[in-house]
CSV table of C-alpha atoms and ligand atoms in Angstrom, one decimal:
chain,number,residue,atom,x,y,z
A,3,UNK,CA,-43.7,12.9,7.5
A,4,UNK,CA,-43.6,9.2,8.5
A,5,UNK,CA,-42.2,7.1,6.2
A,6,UNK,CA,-44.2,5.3,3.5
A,7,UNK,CA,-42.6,2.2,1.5
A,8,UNK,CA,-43.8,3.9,-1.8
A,9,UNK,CA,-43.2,6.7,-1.0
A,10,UNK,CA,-39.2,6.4,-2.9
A,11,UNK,CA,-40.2,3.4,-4.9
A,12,UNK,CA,-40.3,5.3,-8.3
A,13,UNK,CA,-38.0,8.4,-6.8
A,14,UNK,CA,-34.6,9.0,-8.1
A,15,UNK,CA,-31.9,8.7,-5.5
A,16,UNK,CA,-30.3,11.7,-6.2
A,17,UNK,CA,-26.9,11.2,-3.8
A,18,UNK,CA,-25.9,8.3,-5.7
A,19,UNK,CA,-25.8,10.3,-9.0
A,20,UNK,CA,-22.2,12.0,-10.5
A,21,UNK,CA,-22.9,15.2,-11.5
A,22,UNK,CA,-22.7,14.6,-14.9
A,23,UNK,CA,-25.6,12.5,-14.5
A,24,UNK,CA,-26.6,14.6,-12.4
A,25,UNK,CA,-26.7,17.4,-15.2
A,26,UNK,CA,-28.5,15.2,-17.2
A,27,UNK,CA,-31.1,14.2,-15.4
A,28,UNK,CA,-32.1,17.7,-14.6
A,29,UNK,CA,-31.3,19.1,-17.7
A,30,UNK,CA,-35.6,18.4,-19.2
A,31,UNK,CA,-36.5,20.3,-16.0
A,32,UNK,CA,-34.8,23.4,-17.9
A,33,UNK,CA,-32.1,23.6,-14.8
A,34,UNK,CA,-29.1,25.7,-15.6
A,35,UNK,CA,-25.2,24.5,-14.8
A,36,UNK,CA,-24.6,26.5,-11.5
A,37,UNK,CA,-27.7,25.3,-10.4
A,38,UNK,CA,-27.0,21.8,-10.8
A,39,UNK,CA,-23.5,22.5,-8.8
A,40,UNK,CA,-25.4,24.2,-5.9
A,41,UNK,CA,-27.2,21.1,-6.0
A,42,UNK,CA,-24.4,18.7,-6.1
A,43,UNK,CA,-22.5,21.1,-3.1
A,44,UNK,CA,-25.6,21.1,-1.0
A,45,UNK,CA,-25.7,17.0,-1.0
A,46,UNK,CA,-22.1,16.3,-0.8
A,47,UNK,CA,-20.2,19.4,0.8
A,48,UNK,CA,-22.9,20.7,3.4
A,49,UNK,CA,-24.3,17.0,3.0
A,50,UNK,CA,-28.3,18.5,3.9
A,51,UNK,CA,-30.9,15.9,4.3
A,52,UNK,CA,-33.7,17.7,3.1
A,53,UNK,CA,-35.0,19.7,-0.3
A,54,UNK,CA,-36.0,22.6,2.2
A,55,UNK,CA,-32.5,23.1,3.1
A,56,UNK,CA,-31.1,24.0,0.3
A,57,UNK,CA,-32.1,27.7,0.7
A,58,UNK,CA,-30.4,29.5,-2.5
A,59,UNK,CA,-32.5,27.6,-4.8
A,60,UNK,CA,-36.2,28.7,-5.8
A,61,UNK,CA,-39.2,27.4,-3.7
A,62,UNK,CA,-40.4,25.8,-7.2
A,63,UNK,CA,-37.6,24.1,-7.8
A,64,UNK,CA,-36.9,22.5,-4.0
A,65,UNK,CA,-40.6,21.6,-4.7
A,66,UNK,CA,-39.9,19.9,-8.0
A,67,UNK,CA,-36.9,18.0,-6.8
A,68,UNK,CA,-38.1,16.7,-3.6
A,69,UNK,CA,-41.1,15.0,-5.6
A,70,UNK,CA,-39.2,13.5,-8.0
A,71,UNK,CA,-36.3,12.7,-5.7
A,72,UNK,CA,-35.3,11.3,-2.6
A,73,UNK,CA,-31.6,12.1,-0.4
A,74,UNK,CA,-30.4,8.7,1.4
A,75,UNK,CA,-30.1,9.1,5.1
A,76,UNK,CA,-28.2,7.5,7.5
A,77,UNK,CA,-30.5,7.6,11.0
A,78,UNK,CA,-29.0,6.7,14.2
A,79,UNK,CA,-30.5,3.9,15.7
A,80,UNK,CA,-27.8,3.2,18.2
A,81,UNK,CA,-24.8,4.8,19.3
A,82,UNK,CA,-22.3,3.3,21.4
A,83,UNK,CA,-18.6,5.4,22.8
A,84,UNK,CA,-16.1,3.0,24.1
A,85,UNK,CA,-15.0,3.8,27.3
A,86,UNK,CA,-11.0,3.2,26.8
A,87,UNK,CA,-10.3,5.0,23.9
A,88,UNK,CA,-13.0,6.8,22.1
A,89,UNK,CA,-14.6,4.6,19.5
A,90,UNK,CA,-17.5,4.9,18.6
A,91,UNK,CA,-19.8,2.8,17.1
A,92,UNK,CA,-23.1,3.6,15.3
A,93,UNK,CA,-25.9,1.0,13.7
A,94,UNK,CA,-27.8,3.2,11.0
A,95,UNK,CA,-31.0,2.3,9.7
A,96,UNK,CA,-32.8,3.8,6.0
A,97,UNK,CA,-35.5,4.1,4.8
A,98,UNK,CA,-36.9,0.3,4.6
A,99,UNK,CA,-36.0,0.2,8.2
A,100,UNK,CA,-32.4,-2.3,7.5
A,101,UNK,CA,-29.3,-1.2,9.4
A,102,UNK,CA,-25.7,-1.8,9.5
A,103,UNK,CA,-23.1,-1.0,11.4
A,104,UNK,CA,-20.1,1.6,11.1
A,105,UNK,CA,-17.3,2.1,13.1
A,106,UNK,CA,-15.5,5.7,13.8
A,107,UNK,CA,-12.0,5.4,15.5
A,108,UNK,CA,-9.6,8.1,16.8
A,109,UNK,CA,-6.3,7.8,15.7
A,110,UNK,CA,-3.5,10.2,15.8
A,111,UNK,CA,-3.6,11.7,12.4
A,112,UNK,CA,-7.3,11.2,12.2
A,113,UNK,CA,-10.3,10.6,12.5
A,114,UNK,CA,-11.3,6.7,10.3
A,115,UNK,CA,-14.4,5.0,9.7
A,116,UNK,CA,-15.0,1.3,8.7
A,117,UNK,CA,-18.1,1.1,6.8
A,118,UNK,CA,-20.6,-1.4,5.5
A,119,UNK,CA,-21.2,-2.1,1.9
A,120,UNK,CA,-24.3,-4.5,2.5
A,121,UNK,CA,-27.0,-5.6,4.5
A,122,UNK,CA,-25.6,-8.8,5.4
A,123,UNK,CA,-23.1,-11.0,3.3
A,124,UNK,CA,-23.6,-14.2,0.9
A,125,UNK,CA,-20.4,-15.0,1.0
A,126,UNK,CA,-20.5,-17.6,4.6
A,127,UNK,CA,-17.2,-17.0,5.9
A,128,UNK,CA,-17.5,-19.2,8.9
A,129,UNK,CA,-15.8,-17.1,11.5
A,130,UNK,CA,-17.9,-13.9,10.9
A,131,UNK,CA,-21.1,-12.7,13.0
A,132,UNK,CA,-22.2,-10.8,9.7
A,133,UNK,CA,-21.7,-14.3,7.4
A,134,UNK,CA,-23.8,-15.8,9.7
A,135,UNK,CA,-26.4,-13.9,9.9
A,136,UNK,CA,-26.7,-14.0,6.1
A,137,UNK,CA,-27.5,-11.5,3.3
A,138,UNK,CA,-30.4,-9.3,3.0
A,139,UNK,CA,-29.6,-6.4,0.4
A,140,UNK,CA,-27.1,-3.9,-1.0
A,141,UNK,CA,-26.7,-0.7,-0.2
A,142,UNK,CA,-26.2,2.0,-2.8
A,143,UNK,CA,-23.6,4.2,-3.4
A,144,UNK,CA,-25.8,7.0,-1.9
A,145,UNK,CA,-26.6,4.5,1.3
A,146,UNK,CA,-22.6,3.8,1.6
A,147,UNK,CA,-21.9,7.7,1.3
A,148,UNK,CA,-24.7,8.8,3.7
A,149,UNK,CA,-22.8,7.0,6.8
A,150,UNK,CA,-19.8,9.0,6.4
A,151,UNK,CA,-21.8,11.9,6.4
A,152,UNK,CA,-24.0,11.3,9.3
A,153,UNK,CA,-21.0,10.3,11.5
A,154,UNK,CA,-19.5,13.8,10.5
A,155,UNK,CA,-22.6,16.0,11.6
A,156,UNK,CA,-23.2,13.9,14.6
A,157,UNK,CA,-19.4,13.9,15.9
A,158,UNK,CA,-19.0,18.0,14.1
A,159,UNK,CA,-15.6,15.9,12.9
A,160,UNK,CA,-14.1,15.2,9.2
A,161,UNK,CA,-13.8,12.0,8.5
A,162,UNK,CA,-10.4,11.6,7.1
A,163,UNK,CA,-10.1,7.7,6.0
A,164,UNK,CA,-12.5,5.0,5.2
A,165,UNK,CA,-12.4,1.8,5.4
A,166,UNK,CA,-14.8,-0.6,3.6
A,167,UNK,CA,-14.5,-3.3,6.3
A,168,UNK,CA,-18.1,-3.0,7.6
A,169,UNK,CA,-20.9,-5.5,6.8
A,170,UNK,CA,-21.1,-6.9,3.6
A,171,UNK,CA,-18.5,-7.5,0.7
A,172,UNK,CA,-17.8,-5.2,-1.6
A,173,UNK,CA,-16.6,-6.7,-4.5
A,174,UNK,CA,-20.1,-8.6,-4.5
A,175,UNK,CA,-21.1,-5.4,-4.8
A,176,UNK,CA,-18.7,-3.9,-7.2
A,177,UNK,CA,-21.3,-1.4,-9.5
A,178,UNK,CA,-22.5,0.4,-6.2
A,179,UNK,CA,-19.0,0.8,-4.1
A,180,UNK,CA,-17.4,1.8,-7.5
A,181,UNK,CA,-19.8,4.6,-7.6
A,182,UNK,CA,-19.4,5.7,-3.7
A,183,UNK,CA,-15.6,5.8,-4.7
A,184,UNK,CA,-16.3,8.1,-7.3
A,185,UNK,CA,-18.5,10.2,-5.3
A,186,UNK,CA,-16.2,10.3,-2.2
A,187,UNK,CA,-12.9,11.1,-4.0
A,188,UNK,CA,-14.5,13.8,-5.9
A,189,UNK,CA,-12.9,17.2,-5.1
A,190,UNK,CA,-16.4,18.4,-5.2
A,191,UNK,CA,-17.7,16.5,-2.5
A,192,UNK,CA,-15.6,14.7,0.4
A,193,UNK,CA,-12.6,14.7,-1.3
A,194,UNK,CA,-10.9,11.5,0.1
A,195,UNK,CA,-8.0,10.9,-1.5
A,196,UNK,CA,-7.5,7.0,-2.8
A,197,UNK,CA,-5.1,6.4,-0.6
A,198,UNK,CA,-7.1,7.0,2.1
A,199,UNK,CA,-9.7,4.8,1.4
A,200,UNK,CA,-9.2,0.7,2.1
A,201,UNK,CA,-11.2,-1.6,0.1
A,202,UNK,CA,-11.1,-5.2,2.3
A,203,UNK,CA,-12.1,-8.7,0.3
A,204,UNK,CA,-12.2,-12.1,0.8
A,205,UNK,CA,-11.2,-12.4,-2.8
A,206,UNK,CA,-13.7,-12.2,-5.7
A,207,UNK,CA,-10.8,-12.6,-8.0
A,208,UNK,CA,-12.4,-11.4,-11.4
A,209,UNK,CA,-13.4,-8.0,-9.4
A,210,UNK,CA,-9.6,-7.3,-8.1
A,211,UNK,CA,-8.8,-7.3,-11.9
A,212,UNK,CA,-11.9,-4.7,-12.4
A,213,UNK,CA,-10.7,-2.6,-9.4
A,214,UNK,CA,-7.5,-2.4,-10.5
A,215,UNK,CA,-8.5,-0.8,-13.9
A,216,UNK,CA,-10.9,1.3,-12.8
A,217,UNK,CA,-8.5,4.5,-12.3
A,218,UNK,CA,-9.3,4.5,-8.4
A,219,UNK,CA,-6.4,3.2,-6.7
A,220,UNK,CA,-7.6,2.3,-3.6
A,221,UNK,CA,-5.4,0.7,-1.3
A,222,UNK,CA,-6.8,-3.1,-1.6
A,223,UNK,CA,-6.7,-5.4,1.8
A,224,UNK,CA,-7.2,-9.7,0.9
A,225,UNK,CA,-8.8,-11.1,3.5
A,226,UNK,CA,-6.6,-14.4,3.7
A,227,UNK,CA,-6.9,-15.8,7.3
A,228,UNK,CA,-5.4,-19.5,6.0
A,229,UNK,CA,-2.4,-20.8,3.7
A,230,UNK,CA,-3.5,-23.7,2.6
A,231,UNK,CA,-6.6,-24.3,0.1
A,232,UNK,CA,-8.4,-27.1,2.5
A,233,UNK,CA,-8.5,-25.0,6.0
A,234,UNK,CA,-9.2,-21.8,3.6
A,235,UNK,CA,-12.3,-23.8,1.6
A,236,UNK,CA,-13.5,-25.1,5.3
A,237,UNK,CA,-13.7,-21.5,7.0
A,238,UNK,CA,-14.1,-19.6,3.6
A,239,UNK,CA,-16.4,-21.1,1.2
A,240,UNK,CA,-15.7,-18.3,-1.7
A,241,UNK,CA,-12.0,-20.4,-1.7
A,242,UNK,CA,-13.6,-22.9,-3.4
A,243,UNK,CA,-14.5,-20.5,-6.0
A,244,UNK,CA,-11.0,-18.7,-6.1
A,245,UNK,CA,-8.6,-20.4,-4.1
A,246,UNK,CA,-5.5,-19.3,-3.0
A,247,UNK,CA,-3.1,-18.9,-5.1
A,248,UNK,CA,-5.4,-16.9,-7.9
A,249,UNK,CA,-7.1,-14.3,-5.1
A,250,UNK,CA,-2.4,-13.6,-4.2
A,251,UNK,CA,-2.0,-13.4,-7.8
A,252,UNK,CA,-4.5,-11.4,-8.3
A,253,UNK,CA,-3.6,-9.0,-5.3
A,254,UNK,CA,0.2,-9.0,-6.7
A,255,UNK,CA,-1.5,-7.9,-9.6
A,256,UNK,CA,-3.0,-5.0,-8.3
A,257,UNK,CA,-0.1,-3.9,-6.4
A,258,UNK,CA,2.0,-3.7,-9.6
A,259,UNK,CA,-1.1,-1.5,-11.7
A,260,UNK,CA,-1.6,1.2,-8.9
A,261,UNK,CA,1.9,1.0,-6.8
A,262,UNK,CA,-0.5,0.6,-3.6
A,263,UNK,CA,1.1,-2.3,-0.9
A,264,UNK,CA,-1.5,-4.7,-0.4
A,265,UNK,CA,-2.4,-5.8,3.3
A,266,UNK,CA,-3.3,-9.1,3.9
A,267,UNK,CA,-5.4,-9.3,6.8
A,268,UNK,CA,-5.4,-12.6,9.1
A,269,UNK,CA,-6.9,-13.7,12.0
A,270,UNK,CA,-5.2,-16.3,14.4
A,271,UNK,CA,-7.9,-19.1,15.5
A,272,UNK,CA,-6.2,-21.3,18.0
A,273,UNK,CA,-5.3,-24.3,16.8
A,274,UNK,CA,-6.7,-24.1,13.5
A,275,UNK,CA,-4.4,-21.9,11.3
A,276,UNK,CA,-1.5,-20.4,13.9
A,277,UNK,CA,1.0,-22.7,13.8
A,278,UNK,CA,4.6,-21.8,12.7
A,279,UNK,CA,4.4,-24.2,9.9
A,280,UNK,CA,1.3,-21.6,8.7
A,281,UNK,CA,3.4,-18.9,9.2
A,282,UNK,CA,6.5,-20.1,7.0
A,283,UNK,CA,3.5,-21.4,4.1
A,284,UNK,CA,2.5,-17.6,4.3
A,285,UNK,CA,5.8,-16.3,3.9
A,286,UNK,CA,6.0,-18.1,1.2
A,287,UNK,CA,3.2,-17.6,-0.7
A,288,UNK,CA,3.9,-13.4,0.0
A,289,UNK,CA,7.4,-12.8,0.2
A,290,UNK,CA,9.0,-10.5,-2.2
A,291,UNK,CA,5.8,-9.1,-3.0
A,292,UNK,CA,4.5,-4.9,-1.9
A,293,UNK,CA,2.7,-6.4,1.3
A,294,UNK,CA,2.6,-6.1,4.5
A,295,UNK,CA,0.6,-8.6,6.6
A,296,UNK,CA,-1.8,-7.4,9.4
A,297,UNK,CA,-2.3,-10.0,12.2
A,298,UNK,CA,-5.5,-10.2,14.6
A,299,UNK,CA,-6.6,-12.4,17.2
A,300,UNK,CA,-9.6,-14.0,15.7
A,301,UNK,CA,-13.0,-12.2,17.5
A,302,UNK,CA,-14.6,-15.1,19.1
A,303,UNK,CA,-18.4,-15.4,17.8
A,304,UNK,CA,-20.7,-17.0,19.8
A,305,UNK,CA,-21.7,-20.3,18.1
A,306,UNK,CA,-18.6,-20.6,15.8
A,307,UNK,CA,-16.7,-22.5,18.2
A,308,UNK,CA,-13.3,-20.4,17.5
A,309,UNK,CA,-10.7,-19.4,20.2
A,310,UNK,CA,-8.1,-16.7,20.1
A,311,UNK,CA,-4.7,-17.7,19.8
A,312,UNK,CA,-2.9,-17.0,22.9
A,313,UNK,CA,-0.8,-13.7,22.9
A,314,UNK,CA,2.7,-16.0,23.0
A,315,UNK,CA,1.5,-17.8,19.8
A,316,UNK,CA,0.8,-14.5,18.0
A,317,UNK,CA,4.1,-13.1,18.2
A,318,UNK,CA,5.5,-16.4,17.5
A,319,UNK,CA,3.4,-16.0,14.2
A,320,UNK,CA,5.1,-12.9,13.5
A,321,UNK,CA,8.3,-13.7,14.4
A,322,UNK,CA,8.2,-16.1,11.2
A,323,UNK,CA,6.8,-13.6,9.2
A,324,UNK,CA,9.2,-11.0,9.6
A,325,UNK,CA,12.5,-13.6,10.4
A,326,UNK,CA,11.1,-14.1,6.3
A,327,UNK,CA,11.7,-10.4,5.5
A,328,UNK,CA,7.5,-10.4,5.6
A,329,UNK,CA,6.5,-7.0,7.1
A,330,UNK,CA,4.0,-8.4,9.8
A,331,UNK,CA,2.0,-6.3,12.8
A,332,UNK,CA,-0.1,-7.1,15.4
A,333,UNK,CA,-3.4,-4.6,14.7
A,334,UNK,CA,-4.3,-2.9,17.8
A,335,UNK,CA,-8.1,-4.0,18.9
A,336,UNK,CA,-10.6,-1.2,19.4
A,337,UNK,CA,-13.7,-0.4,21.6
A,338,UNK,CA,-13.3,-3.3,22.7
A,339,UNK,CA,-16.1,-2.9,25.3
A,340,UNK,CA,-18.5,-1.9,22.8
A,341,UNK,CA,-18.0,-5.4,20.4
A,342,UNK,CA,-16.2,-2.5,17.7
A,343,UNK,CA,-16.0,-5.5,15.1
A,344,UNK,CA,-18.9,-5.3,13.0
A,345,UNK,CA,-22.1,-7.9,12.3
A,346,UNK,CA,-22.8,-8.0,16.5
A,347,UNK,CA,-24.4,-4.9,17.1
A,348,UNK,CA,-27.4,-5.5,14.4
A,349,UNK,CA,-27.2,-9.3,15.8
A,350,UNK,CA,-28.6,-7.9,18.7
A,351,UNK,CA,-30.8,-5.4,17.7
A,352,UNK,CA,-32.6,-7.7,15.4
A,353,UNK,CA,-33.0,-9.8,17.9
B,420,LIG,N1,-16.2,-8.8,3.3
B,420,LIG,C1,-15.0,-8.1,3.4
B,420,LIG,C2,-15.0,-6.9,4.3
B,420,LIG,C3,-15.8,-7.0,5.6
B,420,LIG,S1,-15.2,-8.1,6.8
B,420,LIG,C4,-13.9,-9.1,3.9
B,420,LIG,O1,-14.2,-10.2,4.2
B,420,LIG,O2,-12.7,-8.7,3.7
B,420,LIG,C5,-13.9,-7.1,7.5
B,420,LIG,C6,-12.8,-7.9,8.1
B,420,LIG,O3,-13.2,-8.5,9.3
B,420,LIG,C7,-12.3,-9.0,7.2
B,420,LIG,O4,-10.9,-9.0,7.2
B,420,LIG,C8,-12.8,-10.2,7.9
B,420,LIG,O5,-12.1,-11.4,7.5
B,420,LIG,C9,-12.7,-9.9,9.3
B,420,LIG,N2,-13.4,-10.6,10.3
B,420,LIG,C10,-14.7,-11.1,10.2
B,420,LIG,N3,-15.0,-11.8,11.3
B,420,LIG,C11,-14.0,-11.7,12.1
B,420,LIG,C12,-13.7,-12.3,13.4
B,420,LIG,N4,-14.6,-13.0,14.1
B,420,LIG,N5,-12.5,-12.0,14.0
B,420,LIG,C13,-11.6,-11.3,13.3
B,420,LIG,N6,-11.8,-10.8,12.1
B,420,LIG,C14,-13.0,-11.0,11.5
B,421,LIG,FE1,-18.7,-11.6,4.3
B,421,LIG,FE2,-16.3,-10.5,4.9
B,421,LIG,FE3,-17.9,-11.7,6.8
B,421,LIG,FE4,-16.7,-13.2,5.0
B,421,LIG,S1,-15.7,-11.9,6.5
B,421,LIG,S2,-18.9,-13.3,5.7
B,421,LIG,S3,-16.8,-11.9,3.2
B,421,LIG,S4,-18.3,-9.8,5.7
């Protein structure tokens, strides 16, 4: 059936509900308890993307529940393998048509996925192909989930870490990712464990706080990428907002609540934050602290202006860093070939 905008307008997306709510929601309809978990297994453990499919419920009832209800798909749009070492990335589009990206890579105890959060990103960061672009909408939980699972029936893999490093921020859209973390650690559906999942920001400080309360300790990754307030504010306008010193504190924070060592993530851009002198100012503003500091030659972006530091001036970088007793590494780049880092494939395709 081709796809009418109204047509889920005034539906219930049932993948983004827990199954409490999920209980709830059908409990008018006169729907018992083990039918509600058959339901709930048929959406997140065989992860079907139709009513039709979930063949050990009545006819009625499928009926019922696929006209009051919709299940969030992920479609493929576009699939691309890298031909050096087997990443794969994917741009999805639902059911309004808008895509982002995802990103499957092969590593040796696992399969990971970075995935996107939004459509788009408000937050302007100046070195980013998805910033630029600007913001469009967020995705639901259900939207965020649905990736994972359409990566897993099209590769017949289990995805077995996430990382929320796609398009968008998350912490700008802290109600929805909150709820796919629910969903995907529950040991009724993928069953990811915390630790498994990585939750990357640029620092919406007030959110950190949130996140560490919220009893999900996901390991938390601060995208930092400058040490000193002016170059931050210049190439990350949310600095402006939260600068520096309150998104570390905040991090330090976490770290102490859940136990989980933060990463902070930083790209080198030549000649505007790789000098040693940086790389002492991050030392200091880090040291001492449950960290480890993940280093990245900055992905040039057409129209940015941005180089990538030179491979001498990287290790230079971390030779501070760990001459400091500041865990530092050099993060290997992936599919390459295939532009793996996100916000360039839908660049394209919008085009
Ligand atoms: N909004 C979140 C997560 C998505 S961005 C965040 O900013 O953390 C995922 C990661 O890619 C971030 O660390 C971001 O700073 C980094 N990134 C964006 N553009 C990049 C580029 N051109 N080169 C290297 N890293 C980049
Ligand atoms: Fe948004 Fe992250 Fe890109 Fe900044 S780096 S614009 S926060 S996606």
């Amino acid at each position: 059936m081709p796809f009418s905008p109204d047509s889920t307008k005034q539906k219930t997306d049932i993948k983004s509900l827990s199954k409490a709510e999920l209980e709830e929601f059908l409990r008018p309809m006169g729907v018992k308890s083990f039918r509600v978990n058959q339901i709930y297994s048929w959406l997140h453990q065989k992860q079907v993307l139709t009513f039709d499919e979930m063949t050990n419920l009545p006819a009625s009832l499928r009926e019922e529940l696929s006209s009051i209800c919709y299940i969030s798909v992920a479609n493929i749009e576009k699939k691309l393998v890298s031909s050096y070492d087997n990443t794969i990335k994917y741009l999805f589009s639902f059911q309004d048509g808008e895509c982002v990206e995802s990103v499957v890579m092969d590593y040796h105890h696992g399969r990971s996925m970075c995935i996107s959060t939004q459509v788009g990103c408000k937050m302007g960061c100046t070195f980013c192909a998805t910033g630029k672009a600007g913001f469009v909408r967020n995705l639901t939980a259900s939207e965020i989930l649905a990736q994972i699972h359409a990566a897993q029936k099209d590769l017949n893999i289990r995805i077995s870490s996430v990382v929320l490093m796609g398009m968008g921020e998350p912490l700008d859209n802290y109600d929805n990712v909150l709820k796919f973390l629910s969903l995907a650690t529950d040991s009724d559906g993928l069953a990811l464990g915390a630790r498994h999942i990585t939750l990357s920001t640029c620092g919406i400080v007030p959110k950190i706080y949130e996140l560490a309360e919220s009893g999900i300790p996901v390991t938390l990754s601060l995208s930092l990428h400058a040490t000193t307030d002016e170059i931050r504010s210049r190439t990350m306008p949310v600095n402006k907002k939260y600068p520096i010193e309150e998104a570390i504190r905040a991090c330090k924070y976490y770290a102490s609540v859940t136990g989980r060592r933060i990463t902070y993530e930083y790209a080198l851009i030549s000649g505007v934050n790789d000098s040693d002198t940086d790389a002492l100012r991050l030392a200091n503003l880090i040291k001492g602290s449950l960290c480890h500091v993940n280093l990245i030659p900055v992905n040039p972006v057409k129209g940015t202006g941005y180089t990538q530091s030179s491979d001498k001036r990287l290790r230079a970088f971390q030779k501070v860093l760990t001459d400091n007793r500041v865990n530092a590494t050099v993060r290997r780049t992936l599919g390459s070939d295939i532009s793996a880092s996100c916000g360039q494939l839908r660049g394209s395709h919008t085009k």
